[in-house]
GROMACS .gro file of C-alpha atoms in nm:
model
  328
    1UNK     CA    1   3.743   1.817  -0.186
    2UNK     CA    2   3.402   1.808  -0.234
    3UNK     CA    3   3.387   1.814  -0.572
    4UNK     CA    4   3.527   1.417  -0.632
    5UNK     CA    5   3.380   1.294  -0.301
    6UNK     CA    6   3.065   1.132  -0.341
    7UNK     CA    7   2.879   0.896  -0.097
    8UNK     CA    8   2.588   0.821  -0.329
    9UNK     CA    9   2.760   0.598  -0.536
   10UNK     CA   10   2.873   0.386  -0.241
   11UNK     CA   11   2.585   0.357   0.000
   12UNK     CA   12   2.379   0.279  -0.356
   13UNK     CA   13   2.661  -0.047  -0.417
   14UNK     CA   14   2.591  -0.126  -0.104
   15UNK     CA   15   2.197  -0.144  -0.117
   16UNK     CA   16   2.253  -0.361  -0.414
   17UNK     CA   17   2.462  -0.615  -0.271
   18UNK     CA   18   2.173  -0.645  -0.021
   19UNK     CA   19   1.984  -0.761  -0.306
   20UNK     CA   20   2.161  -0.986  -0.472
   21UNK     CA   21   2.300  -1.140  -0.185
   22UNK     CA   22   1.911  -1.227  -0.131
   23UNK     CA   23   1.906  -1.360  -0.356
   24UNK     CA   24   1.708  -1.063  -0.549
   25UNK     CA   25   1.776  -1.007  -0.973
   26UNK     CA   26   1.692  -0.647  -1.121
   27UNK     CA   27   1.463  -0.615  -1.428
   28UNK     CA   28   1.189  -0.399  -1.577
   29UNK     CA   29   0.905  -0.425  -1.790
   30UNK     CA   30   0.790  -0.115  -1.960
   31UNK     CA   31   0.356  -0.131  -1.948
   32UNK     CA   32   0.050   0.046  -2.064
   33UNK     CA   33   0.048   0.416  -1.848
   34UNK     CA   34  -0.289   0.289  -1.583
   35UNK     CA   35  -0.522   0.558  -1.674
   36UNK     CA   36  -0.366   0.762  -1.939
   37UNK     CA   37  -0.626   0.599  -2.278
   38UNK     CA   38  -0.353   0.674  -2.490
   39UNK     CA   39  -0.021   0.543  -2.624
   40UNK     CA   40   0.169   0.649  -2.379
   41UNK     CA   41   0.408   0.368  -2.110
   42UNK     CA   42   0.547   0.342  -1.817
   43UNK     CA   43   0.866   0.160  -1.755
   44UNK     CA   44   0.853  -0.051  -1.411
   45UNK     CA   45   1.228  -0.092  -1.305
   46UNK     CA   46   1.234  -0.359  -1.005
   47UNK     CA   47   1.425  -0.639  -0.807
   48UNK     CA   48   1.249  -1.008  -0.756
   49UNK     CA   49   1.373  -1.350  -0.599
   50UNK     CA   50   1.428  -1.534  -0.882
   51UNK     CA   51   1.256  -1.782  -1.053
   52UNK     CA   52   0.836  -1.856  -0.974
   53UNK     CA   53   0.743  -1.814  -0.707
   54UNK     CA   54   0.792  -2.057  -0.481
   55UNK     CA   55   0.724  -1.906  -0.144
   56UNK     CA   56   0.518  -1.688  -0.091
   57UNK     CA   57   0.425  -1.365  -0.317
   58UNK     CA   58   0.529  -1.044  -0.067
   59UNK     CA   59   0.511  -0.687  -0.299
   60UNK     CA   60   0.745  -0.454  -0.084
   61UNK     CA   61   0.638  -0.025  -0.228
   62UNK     CA   62   0.946   0.230  -0.085
   63UNK     CA   63   0.807   0.539   0.070
   64UNK     CA   64   0.900   0.891  -0.114
   65UNK     CA   65   1.275   0.957  -0.152
   66UNK     CA   66   1.584   0.752  -0.280
   67UNK     CA   67   1.497   0.426  -0.512
   68UNK     CA   68   1.313   0.098  -0.327
   69UNK     CA   69   1.728  -0.082  -0.280
   70UNK     CA   70   1.808   0.193  -0.007
   71UNK     CA   71   1.403   0.207   0.179
   72UNK     CA   72   1.454  -0.247   0.213
   73UNK     CA   73   1.802  -0.301   0.260
   74UNK     CA   74   1.778  -0.393   0.574
   75UNK     CA   75   1.448  -0.622   0.500
   76UNK     CA   76   1.563  -0.843   0.197
   77UNK     CA   77   1.815  -1.096   0.337
   78UNK     CA   78   1.542  -1.247   0.658
   79UNK     CA   79   1.261  -1.147   0.406
   80UNK     CA   80   1.348  -1.365   0.145
   81UNK     CA   81   1.420  -1.658   0.370
   82UNK     CA   82   1.029  -1.665   0.373
   83UNK     CA   83   0.915  -1.527   0.114
   84UNK     CA   84   0.939  -1.457  -0.281
   85UNK     CA   85   1.030  -1.031  -0.300
   86UNK     CA   86   0.886  -0.837  -0.541
   87UNK     CA   87   1.055  -0.456  -0.453
   88UNK     CA   88   0.973  -0.221  -0.742
   89UNK     CA   89   1.061   0.131  -0.792
   90UNK     CA   90   0.747   0.344  -0.848
   91UNK     CA   91   0.670   0.542  -1.144
   92UNK     CA   92   0.935   0.828  -1.116
   93UNK     CA   93   1.159   0.688  -0.867
   94UNK     CA   94   1.433   0.549  -0.916
   95UNK     CA   95   1.490   0.360  -1.227
   96UNK     CA   96   1.156   0.393  -1.290
   97UNK     CA   97   1.031   0.623  -1.538
   98UNK     CA   98   0.708   0.775  -1.708
   99UNK     CA   99   0.519   0.948  -1.991
  100UNK     CA  100   0.806   0.992  -2.223
  101UNK     CA  101   0.717   1.240  -2.462
  102UNK     CA  102   0.386   1.273  -2.394
  103UNK     CA  103   0.166   1.443  -2.127
  104UNK     CA  104   0.082   1.203  -1.903
  105UNK     CA  105  -0.025   1.287  -1.629
  106UNK     CA  106   0.163   1.259  -1.263
  107UNK     CA  107   0.107   0.899  -1.082
  108UNK     CA  108  -0.119   0.972  -0.812
  109UNK     CA  109  -0.167   0.643  -0.568
  110UNK     CA  110  -0.392   0.511  -0.783
  111UNK     CA  111  -0.147   0.470  -1.053
  112UNK     CA  112   0.109   0.320  -0.872
  113UNK     CA  113  -0.060   0.100  -0.746
  114UNK     CA  114  -0.283   0.022  -1.145
  115UNK     CA  115   0.104  -0.043  -1.236
  116UNK     CA  116   0.204  -0.271  -1.007
  117UNK     CA  117  -0.100  -0.494  -1.020
  118UNK     CA  118   0.044  -0.489  -1.389
  119UNK     CA  119   0.391  -0.548  -1.315
  120UNK     CA  120   0.245  -0.877  -1.097
  121UNK     CA  121   0.090  -0.985  -1.363
  122UNK     CA  122   0.364  -0.908  -1.542
  123UNK     CA  123   0.647  -1.161  -1.315
  124UNK     CA  124   0.735  -1.509  -1.402
  125UNK     CA  125   0.440  -1.696  -1.207
  126UNK     CA  126   0.278  -1.406  -1.102
  127UNK     CA  127  -0.080  -1.407  -1.256
  128UNK     CA  128  -0.401  -1.431  -1.036
  129UNK     CA  129  -0.189  -1.482  -0.753
  130UNK     CA  130  -0.206  -1.357  -0.365
  131UNK     CA  131   0.091  -1.108  -0.273
  132UNK     CA  132   0.077  -0.990   0.103
  133UNK     CA  133   0.211  -0.641   0.038
  134UNK     CA  134   0.433  -0.391   0.273
  135UNK     CA  135   0.433  -0.014   0.263
  136UNK     CA  136   0.576   0.276   0.417
  137UNK     CA  137   0.558   0.584   0.386
  138UNK     CA  138   0.447   0.734   0.055
  139UNK     CA  139   0.461   0.382  -0.022
  140UNK     CA  140   0.149   0.282   0.222
  141UNK     CA  141  -0.045   0.523   0.085
  142UNK     CA  142  -0.044   0.271  -0.242
  143UNK     CA  143   0.030  -0.060  -0.079
  144UNK     CA  144  -0.291   0.034   0.068
  145UNK     CA  145  -0.476   0.144  -0.201
  146UNK     CA  146  -0.412  -0.169  -0.396
  147UNK     CA  147  -0.519  -0.395  -0.134
  148UNK     CA  148  -0.854  -0.214  -0.159
  149UNK     CA  149  -0.922  -0.196  -0.543
  150UNK     CA  150  -0.718  -0.567  -0.584
  151UNK     CA  151  -0.936  -0.705  -0.318
  152UNK     CA  152  -0.841  -1.009  -0.102
  153UNK     CA  153  -0.815  -1.274  -0.391
  154UNK     CA  154  -0.608  -1.065  -0.507
  155UNK     CA  155  -0.311  -0.919  -0.193
  156UNK     CA  156  -0.330  -1.062   0.070
  157UNK     CA  157  -0.212  -0.952   0.401
  158UNK     CA  158  -0.108  -0.602   0.413
  159UNK     CA  159   0.126  -0.367   0.621
  160UNK     CA  160   0.154  -0.010   0.675
  161UNK     CA  161   0.474   0.202   0.810
  162UNK     CA  162   0.532   0.535   0.896
  163UNK     CA  163   0.233   0.619   0.639
  164UNK     CA  164  -0.065   0.846   0.764
  165UNK     CA  165  -0.341   0.783   0.512
  166UNK     CA  166  -0.552   1.043   0.675
  167UNK     CA  167  -0.336   1.342   0.615
  168UNK     CA  168  -0.422   1.609   0.558
  169UNK     CA  169  -0.384   2.026   0.504
  170UNK     CA  170  -0.348   2.021   0.922
  171UNK     CA  171  -0.147   1.826   0.894
  172UNK     CA  172   0.082   1.984   0.683
  173UNK     CA  173   0.029   2.287   0.893
  174UNK     CA  174   0.192   2.118   1.233
  175UNK     CA  175   0.469   1.960   1.040
  176UNK     CA  176   0.584   2.279   0.978
  177UNK     CA  177   0.553   2.410   1.268
  178UNK     CA  178   0.740   2.125   1.443
  179UNK     CA  179   0.980   2.203   1.145
  180UNK     CA  180   1.064   2.566   1.280
  181UNK     CA  181   1.084   2.919   1.175
  182UNK     CA  182   1.179   2.976   0.801
  183UNK     CA  183   0.957   2.697   0.551
  184UNK     CA  184   0.793   2.872   0.324
  185UNK     CA  185   0.605   2.494   0.264
  186UNK     CA  186   0.617   2.080   0.344
  187UNK     CA  187   0.798   2.042   0.018
  188UNK     CA  188   1.063   2.285   0.134
  189UNK     CA  189   1.191   2.024   0.330
  190UNK     CA  190   1.115   1.676   0.176
  191UNK     CA  191   1.267   1.817  -0.144
  192UNK     CA  192   1.563   1.989  -0.014
  193UNK     CA  193   1.756   2.230  -0.285
  194UNK     CA  194   2.028   2.324  -0.016
  195UNK     CA  195   2.177   2.165   0.277
  196UNK     CA  196   1.984   2.322   0.562
  197UNK     CA  197   1.642   2.192   0.427
  198UNK     CA  198   1.863   1.868   0.340
  199UNK     CA  199   1.972   1.863   0.761
  200UNK     CA  200   1.610   1.982   0.908
  201UNK     CA  201   1.454   1.637   0.653
  202UNK     CA  202   1.701   1.371   0.799
  203UNK     CA  203   1.671   1.546   1.127
  204UNK     CA  204   1.278   1.516   1.153
  205UNK     CA  205   1.303   1.166   0.954
  206UNK     CA  206   1.548   1.049   1.228
  207UNK     CA  207   1.470   0.965   1.617
  208UNK     CA  208   1.936   1.006   1.602
  209UNK     CA  209   2.050   1.215   1.372
  210UNK     CA  210   2.448   1.192   1.213
  211UNK     CA  211   2.576   1.512   1.402
  212UNK     CA  212   2.630   1.856   1.187
  213UNK     CA  213   3.040   1.742   1.248
  214UNK     CA  214   2.940   1.479   0.989
  215UNK     CA  215   2.730   1.669   0.810
  216UNK     CA  216   2.881   1.899   0.655
  217UNK     CA  217   2.714   2.149   0.357
  218UNK     CA  218   2.938   1.990   0.066
  219UNK     CA  219   2.853   1.649   0.153
  220UNK     CA  220   2.519   1.727   0.184
  221UNK     CA  221   2.490   1.913  -0.191
  222UNK     CA  222   2.622   1.631  -0.306
  223UNK     CA  223   2.286   1.389  -0.167
  224UNK     CA  224   2.074   1.642  -0.295
  225UNK     CA  225   2.180   1.698  -0.637
  226UNK     CA  226   2.205   1.374  -0.712
  227UNK     CA  227   1.896   1.241  -0.519
  228UNK     CA  228   1.634   1.557  -0.524
  229UNK     CA  229   1.800   1.804  -0.841
  230UNK     CA  230   1.880   1.562  -1.141
  231UNK     CA  231   1.519   1.503  -1.175
  232UNK     CA  232   1.357   1.703  -0.990
  233UNK     CA  233   1.089   1.825  -1.133
  234UNK     CA  234   0.956   1.515  -1.219
  235UNK     CA  235   0.946   1.484  -0.773
  236UNK     CA  236   0.753   1.855  -0.801
  237UNK     CA  237   0.517   1.652  -1.074
  238UNK     CA  238   0.507   1.359  -0.827
  239UNK     CA  239   0.463   1.499  -0.510
  240UNK     CA  240   0.171   1.713  -0.608
  241UNK     CA  241   0.052   1.437  -0.755
  242UNK     CA  242  -0.027   1.291  -0.479
  243UNK     CA  243  -0.441   1.286  -0.315
  244UNK     CA  244  -0.414   1.146  -0.011
  245UNK     CA  245  -0.586   1.363   0.245
  246UNK     CA  246  -0.834   1.498  -0.010
  247UNK     CA  247  -1.200   1.348  -0.102
  248UNK     CA  248  -1.006   1.156  -0.470
  249UNK     CA  249  -0.764   0.914  -0.143
  250UNK     CA  250  -1.123   0.796   0.086
  251UNK     CA  251  -1.029   0.559   0.314
  252UNK     CA  252  -1.224   0.307   0.436
  253UNK     CA  253  -1.241  -0.050   0.617
  254UNK     CA  254  -1.089  -0.345   0.402
  255UNK     CA  255  -1.125  -0.660   0.446
  256UNK     CA  256  -0.742  -0.808   0.481
  257UNK     CA  257  -0.523  -0.827   0.792
  258UNK     CA  258  -0.285  -0.487   0.882
  259UNK     CA  259  -0.076  -0.401   1.061
  260UNK     CA  260   0.016  -0.058   1.155
  261UNK     CA  261   0.429   0.038   1.228
  262UNK     CA  262   0.536   0.361   1.335
  263UNK     CA  263   0.821   0.503   1.507
  264UNK     CA  264   0.764   0.596   1.819
  265UNK     CA  265   1.002   0.954   1.767
  266UNK     CA  266   0.870   1.025   1.449
  267UNK     CA  267   0.840   1.353   1.298
  268UNK     CA  268   0.700   1.376   1.004
  269UNK     CA  269   0.389   1.173   1.064
  270UNK     CA  270   0.354   1.116   1.462
  271UNK     CA  271   0.290   0.832   1.656
  272UNK     CA  272  -0.060   0.924   1.775
  273UNK     CA  273  -0.188   0.868   1.412
  274UNK     CA  274  -0.079   0.555   1.368
  275UNK     CA  275  -0.426   0.466   1.602
  276UNK     CA  276  -0.632   0.769   1.415
  277UNK     CA  277  -0.576   0.522   1.014
  278UNK     CA  278  -0.626   0.195   1.332
  279UNK     CA  279  -0.934   0.354   1.395
  280UNK     CA  280  -1.048   0.481   1.038
  281UNK     CA  281  -1.010   0.109   0.981
  282UNK     CA  282  -1.296  -0.009   1.220
  283UNK     CA  283  -1.021  -0.047   1.493
  284UNK     CA  284  -0.986  -0.369   1.365
  285UNK     CA  285  -0.586  -0.323   1.228
  286UNK     CA  286  -0.290  -0.478   1.443
  287UNK     CA  287  -0.103  -0.194   1.635
  288UNK     CA  288   0.338  -0.125   1.636
  289UNK     CA  289   0.514   0.117   1.803
  290UNK     CA  290   0.904   0.074   1.793
  291UNK     CA  291   1.118   0.214   2.052
  292UNK     CA  292   1.358   0.517   1.987
  293UNK     CA  293   1.325   0.488   1.580
  294UNK     CA  294   1.135   0.873   1.385
  295UNK     CA  295   1.024   0.715   1.032
  296UNK     CA  296   1.262   0.435   0.897
  297UNK     CA  297   1.171   0.207   1.207
  298UNK     CA  298   1.282   0.013   0.962
  299UNK     CA  299   1.584   0.125   0.925
  300UNK     CA  300   1.675   0.236   1.259
  301UNK     CA  301   1.617  -0.117   1.423
  302UNK     CA  302   1.642  -0.312   1.169
  303UNK     CA  303   1.595  -0.570   1.374
  304UNK     CA  304   1.276  -0.497   1.568
  305UNK     CA  305   1.110  -0.412   1.281
  306UNK     CA  306   1.173  -0.728   1.093
  307UNK     CA  307   0.996  -0.970   1.350
  308UNK     CA  308   0.691  -0.731   1.397
  309UNK     CA  309   0.712  -0.829   1.004
  310UNK     CA  310   0.795  -1.156   0.988
  311UNK     CA  311   0.583  -1.268   1.304
  312UNK     CA  312   0.283  -1.103   1.133
  313UNK     CA  313   0.290  -1.243   0.749
  314UNK     CA  314   0.407  -1.556   0.908
  315UNK     CA  315   0.056  -1.573   1.109
  316UNK     CA  316  -0.121  -1.479   0.793
  317UNK     CA  317  -0.002  -1.502   0.503
  318UNK     CA  318  -0.190  -1.857   0.375
  319UNK     CA  319  -0.138  -2.065   0.106
  320UNK     CA  320  -0.253  -1.940  -0.210
  321UNK     CA  321  -0.484  -2.181  -0.389
  322UNK     CA  322  -0.332  -2.059  -0.669
  323UNK     CA  323   0.021  -2.147  -0.673
  324UNK     CA  324  -0.067  -2.524  -0.710
  325UNK     CA  325   0.037  -2.616  -0.365
  326UNK     CA  326   0.354  -2.471  -0.346
  327UNK     CA  327   0.597  -2.495  -0.070
  328UNK     CA  328   0.555  -2.212   0.220
   0.00000   0.00000   0.00000
C-alpha cells in the first residue's frame, strides 16, 4: 500500500489547476548564474499571467520547501483579478535549477534576488516595469534583498510574510528548544529525513496540524521522498547558502512601503519577531497579525491573508509611469 499510494502528484495537480484557472501559464528562462563571472547558467521556472502586463505587476516569492504552486495556490485567484502575477520557483526549488556541471556556489538570498531581477527583465513587457513583491519565509529574505538592491524605481510596495530578517544563532537555539529534545540541528527538522522529523515540522509550522491518524509513517515517507530526498544534496547546499543573520545580510530601512504579515502561533519564527523586523525598518512598516495561524497564514486563513494583501497593495501599488497608461 505504501509503495503504490502517493498524494504528492495529486496535490501538485490541484495546485497547478488553481494557477491555470487564474489565467497563469508556466514558462522557463535560462539566465547567466548571478555573480558567477563564468559560464554557469541557471534555469528559472515560473508561472505568469499571460501576455504583456495590463495590470500592475506583482511578484510572489515562495519560502523554503515545496514549489511555488503549493505555497501560493490560495492567493493566485483573488490576486489575479487586480494584478499581473509572476510566480517563480526560486533557484534550486521546483523546476528551477543552477550550476549544471559547473562549480557554481549555492545561491544566497542576493543570488536569488539577482536572478529574479533578470527574470523580470526577460518577461514580455516587464523590462524596467515597477513591480510590487510579496515573499513568505525564506522568500521574504529574497523579497527584501530585491527591494533594497533594485530600489524604489524598480520595486514598489513590499510584503514580508512570516520572515525573520533578523534571524540569529540565538533564534536557532530557541527553535530547537521549542522543538523539544532529540534534534541535533535546525536542518534536521526543516529538511526532514524521517517521519518523526516530518511530523515535527508539520506540528511547528501549522497552528492546526493534521491529527496523527492522518499522518501515518508511509504517507510522511512519501512526502519526504518527493520533497526532500530526490534533491536533498541541493537543498542542503541551499540551506547552507542562507546569509540572513550574518554580516552578509544587513537589515536597514528601505524607502518602499512595507507590510509585515505574521501568524500569531508561528513556532518557526515567533510572532514577536514581526515587531523586531518592524523596528529594524525604522518602525514605519505596517504589521498585521493573523490569529489562529502558524508559519503559513496564506494557507491556514487565506481569506484573511488575501484581504490584508489586497487592502495594502491596492492602496500603495500606484500606476507605473513606464506602463504608458496601462490600466490598473
